[in-house]
Coordinates of C-alpha atoms in Angstrom, one line a residue:
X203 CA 22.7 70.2 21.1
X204 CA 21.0 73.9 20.9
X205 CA 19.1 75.8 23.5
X206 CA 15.9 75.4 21.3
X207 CA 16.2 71.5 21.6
X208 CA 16.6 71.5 25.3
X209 CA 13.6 73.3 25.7
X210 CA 11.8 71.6 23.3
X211 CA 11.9 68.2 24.9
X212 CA 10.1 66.7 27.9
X213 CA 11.3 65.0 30.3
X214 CA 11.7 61.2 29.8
X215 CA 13.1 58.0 30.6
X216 CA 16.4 59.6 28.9
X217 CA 15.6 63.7 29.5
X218 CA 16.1 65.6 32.5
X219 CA 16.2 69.4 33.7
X220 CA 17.6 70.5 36.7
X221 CA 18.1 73.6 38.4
X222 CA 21.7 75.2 39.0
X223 CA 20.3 75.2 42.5
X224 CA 20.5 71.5 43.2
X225 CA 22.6 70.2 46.1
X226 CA 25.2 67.7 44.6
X227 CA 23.7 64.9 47.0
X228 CA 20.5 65.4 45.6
X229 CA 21.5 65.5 41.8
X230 CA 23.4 62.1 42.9
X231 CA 20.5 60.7 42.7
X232 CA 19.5 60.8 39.1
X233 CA 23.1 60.5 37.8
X234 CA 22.6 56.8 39.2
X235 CA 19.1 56.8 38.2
X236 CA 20.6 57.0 34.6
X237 CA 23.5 55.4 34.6
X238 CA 21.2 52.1 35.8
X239 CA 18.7 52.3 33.5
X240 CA 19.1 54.0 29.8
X241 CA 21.7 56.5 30.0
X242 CA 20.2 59.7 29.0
X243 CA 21.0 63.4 29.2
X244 CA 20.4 65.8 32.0
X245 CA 20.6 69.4 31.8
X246 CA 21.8 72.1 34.9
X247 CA 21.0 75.4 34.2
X248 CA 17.1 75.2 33.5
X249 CA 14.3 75.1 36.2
X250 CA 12.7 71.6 36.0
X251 CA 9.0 73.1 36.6
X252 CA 9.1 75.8 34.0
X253 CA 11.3 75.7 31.8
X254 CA 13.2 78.7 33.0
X255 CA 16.6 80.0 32.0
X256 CA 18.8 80.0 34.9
X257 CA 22.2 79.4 33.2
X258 CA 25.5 78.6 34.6
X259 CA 27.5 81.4 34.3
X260 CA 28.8 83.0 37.4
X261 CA 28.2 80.0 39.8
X262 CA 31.8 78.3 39.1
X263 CA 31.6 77.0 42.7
X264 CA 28.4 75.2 42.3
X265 CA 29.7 74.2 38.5
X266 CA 32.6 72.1 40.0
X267 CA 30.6 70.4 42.2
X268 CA 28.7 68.9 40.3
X269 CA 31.1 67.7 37.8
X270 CA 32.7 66.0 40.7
X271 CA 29.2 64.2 41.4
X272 CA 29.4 60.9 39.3
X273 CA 32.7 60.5 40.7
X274 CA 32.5 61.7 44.7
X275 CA 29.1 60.9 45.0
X276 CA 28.6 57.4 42.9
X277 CA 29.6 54.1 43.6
X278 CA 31.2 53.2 41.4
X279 CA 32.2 56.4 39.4
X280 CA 30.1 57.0 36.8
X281 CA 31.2 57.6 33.5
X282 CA 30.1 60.9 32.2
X283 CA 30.6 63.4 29.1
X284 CA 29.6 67.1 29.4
X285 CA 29.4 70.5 27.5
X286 CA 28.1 73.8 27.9
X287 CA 25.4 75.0 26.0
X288 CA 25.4 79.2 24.5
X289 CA 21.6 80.1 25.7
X290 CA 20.3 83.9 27.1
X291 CA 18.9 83.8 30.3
X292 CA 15.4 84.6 31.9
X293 CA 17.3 88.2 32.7
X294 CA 18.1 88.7 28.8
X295 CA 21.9 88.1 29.2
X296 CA 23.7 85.5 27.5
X297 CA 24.9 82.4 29.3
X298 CA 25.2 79.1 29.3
X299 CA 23.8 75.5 31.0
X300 CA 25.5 72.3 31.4
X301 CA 24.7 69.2 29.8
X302 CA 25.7 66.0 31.2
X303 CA 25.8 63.0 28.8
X304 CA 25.7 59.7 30.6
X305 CA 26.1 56.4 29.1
X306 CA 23.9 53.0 30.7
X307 CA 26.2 51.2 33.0
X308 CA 26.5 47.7 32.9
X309 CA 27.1 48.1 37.0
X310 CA 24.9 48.8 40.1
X311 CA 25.3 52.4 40.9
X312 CA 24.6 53.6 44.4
X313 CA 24.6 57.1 46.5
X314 CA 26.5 58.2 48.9
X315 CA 23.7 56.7 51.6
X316 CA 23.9 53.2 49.8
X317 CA 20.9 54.2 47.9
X318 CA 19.6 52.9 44.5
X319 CA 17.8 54.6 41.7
X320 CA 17.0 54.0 38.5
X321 CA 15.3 56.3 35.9
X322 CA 11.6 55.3 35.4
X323 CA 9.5 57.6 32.9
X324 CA 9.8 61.0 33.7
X325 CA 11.3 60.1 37.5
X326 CA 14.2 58.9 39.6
X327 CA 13.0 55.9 41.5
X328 CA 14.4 54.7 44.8
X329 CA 14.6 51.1 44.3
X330 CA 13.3 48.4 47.2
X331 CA 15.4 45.6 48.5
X332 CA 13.7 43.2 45.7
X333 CA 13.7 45.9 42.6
X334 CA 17.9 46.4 43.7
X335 CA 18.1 42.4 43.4
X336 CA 16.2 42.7 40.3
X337 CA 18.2 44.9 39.1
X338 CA 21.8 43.2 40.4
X339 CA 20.7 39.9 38.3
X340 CA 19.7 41.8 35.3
X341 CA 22.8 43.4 35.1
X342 CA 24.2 40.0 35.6
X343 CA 26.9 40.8 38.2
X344 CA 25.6 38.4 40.3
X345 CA 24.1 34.7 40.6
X346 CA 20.8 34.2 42.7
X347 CA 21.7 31.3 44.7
X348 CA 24.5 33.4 46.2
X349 CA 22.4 35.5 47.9
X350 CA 22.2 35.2 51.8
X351 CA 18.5 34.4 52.8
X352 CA 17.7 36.9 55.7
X353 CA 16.4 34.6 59.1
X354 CA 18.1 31.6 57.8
X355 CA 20.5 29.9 60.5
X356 CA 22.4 26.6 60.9
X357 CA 19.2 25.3 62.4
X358 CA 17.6 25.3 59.0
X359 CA 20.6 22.5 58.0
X360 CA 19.0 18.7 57.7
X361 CA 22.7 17.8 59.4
X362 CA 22.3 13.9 58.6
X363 CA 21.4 15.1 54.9
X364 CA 24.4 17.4 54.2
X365 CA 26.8 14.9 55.8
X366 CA 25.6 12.3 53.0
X367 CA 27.0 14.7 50.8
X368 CA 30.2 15.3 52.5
X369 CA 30.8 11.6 52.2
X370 CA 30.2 11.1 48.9
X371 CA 32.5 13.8 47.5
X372 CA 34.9 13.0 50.5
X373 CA 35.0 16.0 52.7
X374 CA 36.4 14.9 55.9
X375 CA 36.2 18.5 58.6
X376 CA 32.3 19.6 60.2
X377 CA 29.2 20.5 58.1
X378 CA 29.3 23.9 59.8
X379 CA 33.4 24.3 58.1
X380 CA 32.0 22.9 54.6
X381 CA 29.5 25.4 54.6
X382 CA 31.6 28.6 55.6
X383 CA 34.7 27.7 53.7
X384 CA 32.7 26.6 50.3
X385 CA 30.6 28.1 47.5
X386 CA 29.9 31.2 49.8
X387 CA 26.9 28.7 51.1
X388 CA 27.5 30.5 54.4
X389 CA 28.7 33.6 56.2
X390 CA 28.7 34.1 60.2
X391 CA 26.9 37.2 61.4
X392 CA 26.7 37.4 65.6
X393 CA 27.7 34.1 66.0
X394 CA 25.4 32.7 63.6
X395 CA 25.3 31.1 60.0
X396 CA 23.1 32.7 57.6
X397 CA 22.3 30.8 54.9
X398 CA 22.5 31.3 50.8
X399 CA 19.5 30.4 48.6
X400 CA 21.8 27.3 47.3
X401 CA 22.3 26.0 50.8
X402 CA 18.7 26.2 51.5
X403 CA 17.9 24.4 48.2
X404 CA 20.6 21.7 48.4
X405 CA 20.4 20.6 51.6
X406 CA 17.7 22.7 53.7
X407 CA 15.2 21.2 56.4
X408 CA 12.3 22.5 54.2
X409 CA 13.3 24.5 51.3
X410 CA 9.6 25.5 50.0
X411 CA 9.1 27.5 54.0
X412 CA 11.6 30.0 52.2
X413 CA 10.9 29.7 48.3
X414 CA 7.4 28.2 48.2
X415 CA 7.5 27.7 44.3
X416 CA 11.0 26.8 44.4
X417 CA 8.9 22.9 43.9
X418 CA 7.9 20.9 40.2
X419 CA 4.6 20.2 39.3
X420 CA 3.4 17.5 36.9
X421 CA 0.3 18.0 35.1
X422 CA -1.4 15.2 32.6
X423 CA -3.6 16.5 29.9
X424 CA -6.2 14.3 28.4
X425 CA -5.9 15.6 24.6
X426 CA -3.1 17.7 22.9
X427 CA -4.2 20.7 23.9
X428 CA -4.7 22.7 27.1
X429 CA -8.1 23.5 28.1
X430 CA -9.8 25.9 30.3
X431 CA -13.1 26.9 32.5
X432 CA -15.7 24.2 31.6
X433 CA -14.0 22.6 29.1
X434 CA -10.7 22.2 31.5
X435 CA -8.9 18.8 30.3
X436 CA -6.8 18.1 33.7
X437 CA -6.6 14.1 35.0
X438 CA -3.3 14.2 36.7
X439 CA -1.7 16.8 39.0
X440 CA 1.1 16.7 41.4
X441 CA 3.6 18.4 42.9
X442 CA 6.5 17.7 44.0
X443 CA 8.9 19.4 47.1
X444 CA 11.7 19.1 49.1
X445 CA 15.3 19.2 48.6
X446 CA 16.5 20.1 44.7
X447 CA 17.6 16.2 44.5
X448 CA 14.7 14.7 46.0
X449 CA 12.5 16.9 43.7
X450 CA 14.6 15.4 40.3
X451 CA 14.0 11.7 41.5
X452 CA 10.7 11.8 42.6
X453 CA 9.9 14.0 39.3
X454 CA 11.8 11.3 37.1
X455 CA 10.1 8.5 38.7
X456 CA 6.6 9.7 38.5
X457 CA 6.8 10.6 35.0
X458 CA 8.2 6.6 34.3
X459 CA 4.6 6.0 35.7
X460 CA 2.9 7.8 32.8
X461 CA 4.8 6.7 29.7
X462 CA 3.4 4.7 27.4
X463 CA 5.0 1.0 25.8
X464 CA 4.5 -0.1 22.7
X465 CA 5.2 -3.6 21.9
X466 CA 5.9 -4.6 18.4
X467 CA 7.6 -7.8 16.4
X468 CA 10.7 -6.8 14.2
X469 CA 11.6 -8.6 11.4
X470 CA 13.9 -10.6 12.9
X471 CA 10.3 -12.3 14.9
X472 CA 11.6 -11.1 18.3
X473 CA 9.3 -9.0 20.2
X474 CA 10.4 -5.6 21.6
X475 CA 9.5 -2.7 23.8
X476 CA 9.8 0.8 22.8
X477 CA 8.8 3.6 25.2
X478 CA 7.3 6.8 23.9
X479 CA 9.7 9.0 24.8
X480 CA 13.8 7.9 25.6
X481 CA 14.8 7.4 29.3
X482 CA 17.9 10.1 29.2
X483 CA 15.7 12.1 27.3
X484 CA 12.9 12.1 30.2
X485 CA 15.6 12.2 32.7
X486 CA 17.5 15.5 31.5
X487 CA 14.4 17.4 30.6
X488 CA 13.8 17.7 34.6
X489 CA 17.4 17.9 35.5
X490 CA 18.2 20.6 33.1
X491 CA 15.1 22.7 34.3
X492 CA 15.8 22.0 38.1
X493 CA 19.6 23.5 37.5
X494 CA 19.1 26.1 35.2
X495 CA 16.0 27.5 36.5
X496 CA 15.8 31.2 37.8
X497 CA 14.9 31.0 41.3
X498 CA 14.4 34.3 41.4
X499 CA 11.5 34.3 39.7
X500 CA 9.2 33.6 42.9
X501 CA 6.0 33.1 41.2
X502 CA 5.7 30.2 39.3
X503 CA 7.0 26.7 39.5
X504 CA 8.7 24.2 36.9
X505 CA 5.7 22.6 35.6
X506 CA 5.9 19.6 33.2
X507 CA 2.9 19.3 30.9
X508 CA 1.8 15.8 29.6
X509 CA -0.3 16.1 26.3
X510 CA -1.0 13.3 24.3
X511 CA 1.3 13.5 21.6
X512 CA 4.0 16.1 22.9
X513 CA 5.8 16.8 26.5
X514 CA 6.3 20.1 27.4
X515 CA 8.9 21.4 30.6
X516 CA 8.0 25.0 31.3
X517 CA 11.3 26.4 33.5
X518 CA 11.1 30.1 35.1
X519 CA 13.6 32.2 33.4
X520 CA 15.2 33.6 30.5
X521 CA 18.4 31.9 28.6
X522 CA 21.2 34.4 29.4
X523 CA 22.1 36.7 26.0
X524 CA 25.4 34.7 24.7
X525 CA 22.7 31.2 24.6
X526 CA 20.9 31.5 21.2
X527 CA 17.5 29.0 21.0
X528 CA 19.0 27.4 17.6
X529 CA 22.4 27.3 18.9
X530 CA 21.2 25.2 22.2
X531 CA 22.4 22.1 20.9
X532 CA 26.4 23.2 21.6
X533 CA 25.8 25.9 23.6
X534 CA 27.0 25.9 27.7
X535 CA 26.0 27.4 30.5
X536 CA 25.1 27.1 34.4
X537 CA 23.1 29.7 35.7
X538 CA 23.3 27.9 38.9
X539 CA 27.1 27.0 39.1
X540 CA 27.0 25.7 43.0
X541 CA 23.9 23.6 42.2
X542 CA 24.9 22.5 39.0
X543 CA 28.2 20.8 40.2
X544 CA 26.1 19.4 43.6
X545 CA 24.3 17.6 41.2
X546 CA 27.3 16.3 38.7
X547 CA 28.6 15.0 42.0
X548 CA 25.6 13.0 42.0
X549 CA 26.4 12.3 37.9
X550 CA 22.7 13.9 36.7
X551 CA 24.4 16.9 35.3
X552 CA 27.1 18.3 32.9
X553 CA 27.3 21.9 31.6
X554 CA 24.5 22.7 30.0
X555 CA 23.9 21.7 25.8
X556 CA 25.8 18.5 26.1
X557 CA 23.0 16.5 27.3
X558 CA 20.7 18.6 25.1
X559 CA 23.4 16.8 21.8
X560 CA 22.6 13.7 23.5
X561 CA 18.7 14.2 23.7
X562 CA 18.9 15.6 20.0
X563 CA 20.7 11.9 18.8
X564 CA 18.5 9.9 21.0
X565 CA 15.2 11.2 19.4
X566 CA 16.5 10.7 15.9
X567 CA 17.4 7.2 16.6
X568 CA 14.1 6.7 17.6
X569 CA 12.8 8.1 14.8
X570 CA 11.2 11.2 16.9
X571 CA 11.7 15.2 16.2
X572 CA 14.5 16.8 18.0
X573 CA 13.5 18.3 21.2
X574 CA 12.1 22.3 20.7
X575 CA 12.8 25.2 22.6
X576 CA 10.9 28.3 23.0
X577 CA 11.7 31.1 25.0
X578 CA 8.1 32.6 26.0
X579 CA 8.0 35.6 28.4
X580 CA 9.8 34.7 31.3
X581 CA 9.4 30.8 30.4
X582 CA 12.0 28.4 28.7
X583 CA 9.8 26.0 27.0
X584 CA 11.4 22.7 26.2
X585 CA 9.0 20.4 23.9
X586 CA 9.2 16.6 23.4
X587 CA 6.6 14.8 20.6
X588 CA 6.0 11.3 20.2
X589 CA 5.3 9.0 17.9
X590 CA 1.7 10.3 17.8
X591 CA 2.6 14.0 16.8
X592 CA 1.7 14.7 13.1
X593 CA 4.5 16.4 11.7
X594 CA 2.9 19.8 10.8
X595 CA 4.0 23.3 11.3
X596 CA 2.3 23.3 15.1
X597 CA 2.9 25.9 17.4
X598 CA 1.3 24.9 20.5
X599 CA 2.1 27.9 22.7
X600 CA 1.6 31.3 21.1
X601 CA -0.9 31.9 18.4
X602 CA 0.1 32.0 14.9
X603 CA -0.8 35.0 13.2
X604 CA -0.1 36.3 9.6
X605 CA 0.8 40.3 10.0
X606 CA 0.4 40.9 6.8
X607 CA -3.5 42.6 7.0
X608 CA -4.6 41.8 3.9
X609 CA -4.1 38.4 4.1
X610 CA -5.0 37.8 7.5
X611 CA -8.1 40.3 8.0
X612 CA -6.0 42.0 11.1
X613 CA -6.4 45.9 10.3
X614 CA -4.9 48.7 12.0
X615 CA -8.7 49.8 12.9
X616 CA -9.0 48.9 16.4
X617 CA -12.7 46.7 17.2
X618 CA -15.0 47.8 19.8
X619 CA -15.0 45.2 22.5
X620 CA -17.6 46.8 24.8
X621 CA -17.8 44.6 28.2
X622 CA -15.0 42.7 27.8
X623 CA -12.6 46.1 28.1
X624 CA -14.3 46.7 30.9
X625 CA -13.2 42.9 32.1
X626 CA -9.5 43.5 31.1
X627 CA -9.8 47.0 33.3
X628 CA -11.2 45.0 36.5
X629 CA -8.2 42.5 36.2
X630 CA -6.0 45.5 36.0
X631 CA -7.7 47.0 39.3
X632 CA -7.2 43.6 40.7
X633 CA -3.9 43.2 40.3
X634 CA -0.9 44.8 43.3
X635 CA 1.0 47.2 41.0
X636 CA 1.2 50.6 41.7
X637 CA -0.7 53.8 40.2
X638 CA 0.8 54.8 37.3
X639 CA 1.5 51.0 36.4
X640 CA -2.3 50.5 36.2
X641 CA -3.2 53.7 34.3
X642 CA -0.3 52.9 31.4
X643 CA -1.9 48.9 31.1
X644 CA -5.5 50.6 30.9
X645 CA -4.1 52.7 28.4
X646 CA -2.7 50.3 26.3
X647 CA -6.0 47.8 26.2
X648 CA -8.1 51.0 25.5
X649 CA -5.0 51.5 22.7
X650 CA -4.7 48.5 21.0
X651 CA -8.5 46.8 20.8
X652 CA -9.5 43.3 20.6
X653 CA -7.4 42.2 17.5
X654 CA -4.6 44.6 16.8
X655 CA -0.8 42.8 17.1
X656 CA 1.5 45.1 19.2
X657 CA 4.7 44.9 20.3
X658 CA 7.6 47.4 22.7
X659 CA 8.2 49.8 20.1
X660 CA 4.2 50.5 19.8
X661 CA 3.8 50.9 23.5
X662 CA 6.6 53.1 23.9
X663 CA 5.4 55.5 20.9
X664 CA 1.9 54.8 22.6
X665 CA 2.6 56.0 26.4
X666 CA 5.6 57.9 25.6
X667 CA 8.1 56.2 27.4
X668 CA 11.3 54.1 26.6
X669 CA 11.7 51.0 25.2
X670 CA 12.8 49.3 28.3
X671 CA 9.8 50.8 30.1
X672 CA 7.4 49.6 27.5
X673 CA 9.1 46.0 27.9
X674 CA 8.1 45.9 31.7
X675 CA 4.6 47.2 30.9
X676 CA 3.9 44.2 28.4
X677 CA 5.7 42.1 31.0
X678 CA 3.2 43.1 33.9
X679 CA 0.3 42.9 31.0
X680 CA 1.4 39.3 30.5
X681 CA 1.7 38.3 34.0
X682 CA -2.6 39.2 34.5
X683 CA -3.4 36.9 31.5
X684 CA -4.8 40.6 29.8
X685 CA -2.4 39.9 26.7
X686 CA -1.2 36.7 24.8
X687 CA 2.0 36.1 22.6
X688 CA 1.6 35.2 18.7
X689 CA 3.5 34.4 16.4
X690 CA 4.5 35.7 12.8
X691 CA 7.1 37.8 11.0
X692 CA 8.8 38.8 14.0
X693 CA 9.1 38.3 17.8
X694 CA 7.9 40.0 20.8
X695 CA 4.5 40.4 19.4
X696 CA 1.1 40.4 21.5
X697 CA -2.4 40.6 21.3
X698 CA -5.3 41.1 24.1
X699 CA -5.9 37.4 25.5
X700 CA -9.5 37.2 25.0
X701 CA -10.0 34.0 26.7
X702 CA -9.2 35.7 29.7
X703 CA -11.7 38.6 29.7
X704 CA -14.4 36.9 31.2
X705 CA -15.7 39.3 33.9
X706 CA -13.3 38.1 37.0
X707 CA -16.7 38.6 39.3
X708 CA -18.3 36.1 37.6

């Protein structure tokens, strides 16, 4: 790296320039904001307002220190590279500044005051209590329904319920010992339990007074499509709450209500019953989304979606990176382990992708496609069709779109879209995120136009900002309704969701 370079660059998701001047507290701060978020590099030696020379040279002392920062002043120690950079000074002399290279960390990094940052464009952000968790579960290095639920207390325990449990699996001391001394469902603070979010779930008074969407809703379509605004297509819709177990029975049972029979005489002249969609199949669809779902994710609940001709089980989070969507069929996981052996006491579930095999066999034997899977923002789709589907290359969720222009009449010249910008702008204006948040979405709608396909890499050339930042942007984008996924020669693709643009005032 040169002198010339350093000066050349802005600052960035991955670019920083501090002064030589900066108390090693302080510059703590942004080695964590680094190492949490991209890695980067940040050079000492340079005034971060303008760009001027201060170099190193001479200030040994204040050198050392803050080469011992990522390992004094981080938890844990942050791994670092450095070097010194040849440069001449504001005062004509020659000198030097240091560069410190520092990789992503696949761990939570924290300041001496327990603090948490994390680079975000151009700044080092102090993370909230929800953005650290955020962060935590990204990272992996911890599993939601561990979490202690702050207010929680013994108190919140249906007693008779939990000890139902304890006699089925044949625990013989207190509800109060079961729930300190297993699956860290407790811990005593002052005398009192607090509860984890697995506790609450499993065997809570009422659950949904902690996680309100932590429920399943069942909605029946008229048609084999979803419909909106006047032309809205719902006849059914109910929800159902409670207790993780009671939600999966009273989901499993409702749905036996709606499934169609058809009666038929086989050759042999004996009349039989065939139901549009296999029991098991029905059964582990709900099951599966009620263990594996990402609880979390506080906005949304598992919705099951009946369409004519398809079932759809819409389940609030991501698979985790080493589960593949065409390697589902054999592939195993829990992202819920506590819940997910609470309910294999109760023989619904196994490890994740063997009931998925068994759903697979018992379509085909019923002469039905496999069961799909889609992973759509933040949404595990899992998609059942019956004997009605017409097997055609259908993709019900996002659009399909051919990105090559001259076939499909996309062009890169964006279309003037008048009032409805000025729609997508209100929603944004409408919505709880901060400042610069709303200015980078306006940006990007103003960008893109009605009809241009865009995807991460385009919004981080766009705003200038990394890839990981341009991820949450479309993420936020997606959560208004203001963009839509499609589909075509490559993933991760969006376009503005003009169905949504009406003008939110009426």
């Amino acid at each position: 790296m040169r002198i010339e370079d350093i000066l050349a660059m802005e600052e960035s998701q991955t670019f920083d320039r501090k002064s030589i001047n900066i108390a090693p507290k302080d510059f703590s701060n942004h080695v964590c904001a680094f190492a949490n978020a991209d890695g980067g590099i940040i050079v000492v030696g340079v005034s971060d307002k303008n760009r001027r020379i201060e170099g190193v040279d001479h200030r040994e002392k204040d050198v050392n220190e803050l080469l011992r920062v990522p390992m004094d002043f981080c938890s844990p120690t942050v791994p670092f590279a450095h070097e010194l950079v040849e440069c001449v000074d504001a005062k004509g002399k020659p000198n030097h500044v240091l560069v410190f290279h520092i990789e992503a960390s696949p761990f939570v990094h924290e300041n001496q005051a327990h603090d948490v940052y994390m680079r975000v464009g151009d700044k080092s952000k102090l993370l909230s209590y929800d953005d650290r968790l955020t962060l935590t579960l990204d990272k992996g290095l911890r599993s939601f329904e561990d979490f202690l639920v702050p207010d929680s207390s013994y108190e919140d325990i249906e007693e008779s319920y939990l000890k139902e449990y304890l006699s089925l699996i044949g625990y013989s001391k207190s509800p109060r010992e079961y729930l300190l001394q297993n699956k860290n469902f407790a811990k005593e603070k002052e005398g009192e339990l607090q509860l984890s979010v697995a506790a609450i779930l499993l065997f809570g008074k009422k659950p949904q007074s902690f996680f309100p969407r932590a429920r399943v809703r069942f909605i029946r379509y008229e048609g084999t499509e979803e419909k909106f605004g006047a032309e809205m297509n719902v006849i059914k819709d109910v929800t159902f709450e409670g207790r993780i177990l009671e939600q999966i029975r009273q989901a499993v049972a409702y749905i036996q209500t709606q499934i169609k029979e058809r009666t038929y005489l086989t050759s042999g002249g004996i009349f039989t019953t065939e139901l549009e969609y296999p029991e098991f199949v029905r059964t582990e669809l709900v099951v599966n989304a009620v263990t594996h779902r990402d609880y979390s994710i506080r906005g949304t609940e598992i919705q099951i979606k009946m369409f004519d001709d398809h079932l759809v089980v819409e389940s609030p989070g991501n698979l985790p990176s080493q589960v593949k969507i065409n390697k589902i069929r054999n592939s195993h996981f829990a992202r819920n382990s506590h819940i997910a052996e609470y309910l294999k006491d109760y023989k619904y579930v196994k490890d994740f992708g063997e009931g998925v095999d068994r759903m697979c066999r018992e379509m085909e034997a019923q002469g039905l496609p496999k069961p799909e899977y889609k992973q759509d923002s933040f949404i595990l789709k899992a998609i059942i069709r019956n004997s009605g589907y017409v097997l055609k290359k259908v993709d019900f969720a996002p659009e399909k779109v051919d990105f090559n222009p001259k076939k499909s009449g996309f062009s890169s010249k964006k279309v003037d879209f008048g009032p409805q910008k000025l729609n997508f702008e209100k929603m944004v204006d409408a919505s709880t995120y901060n400042i610069t948040m709303k200015r980078h979405m306006k940006a990007m709608i103003t960008e893109v136009g009605l009809q241009q396909v865009f995807g991460a890499k385009y919004v981080a050339n766009s705003l200038k900002v990394s890839k990981t930042a341009a991820i949450g942007i479309i993420k936020k984008m997606f959560s208004l309704g203001v963009i839509k996924p499609v589909q075509g020669n490559g993933k991760g693709k969006y376009m503005l969701n003009q169905e949504t643009s009406k003008d939110p005032n009426g």
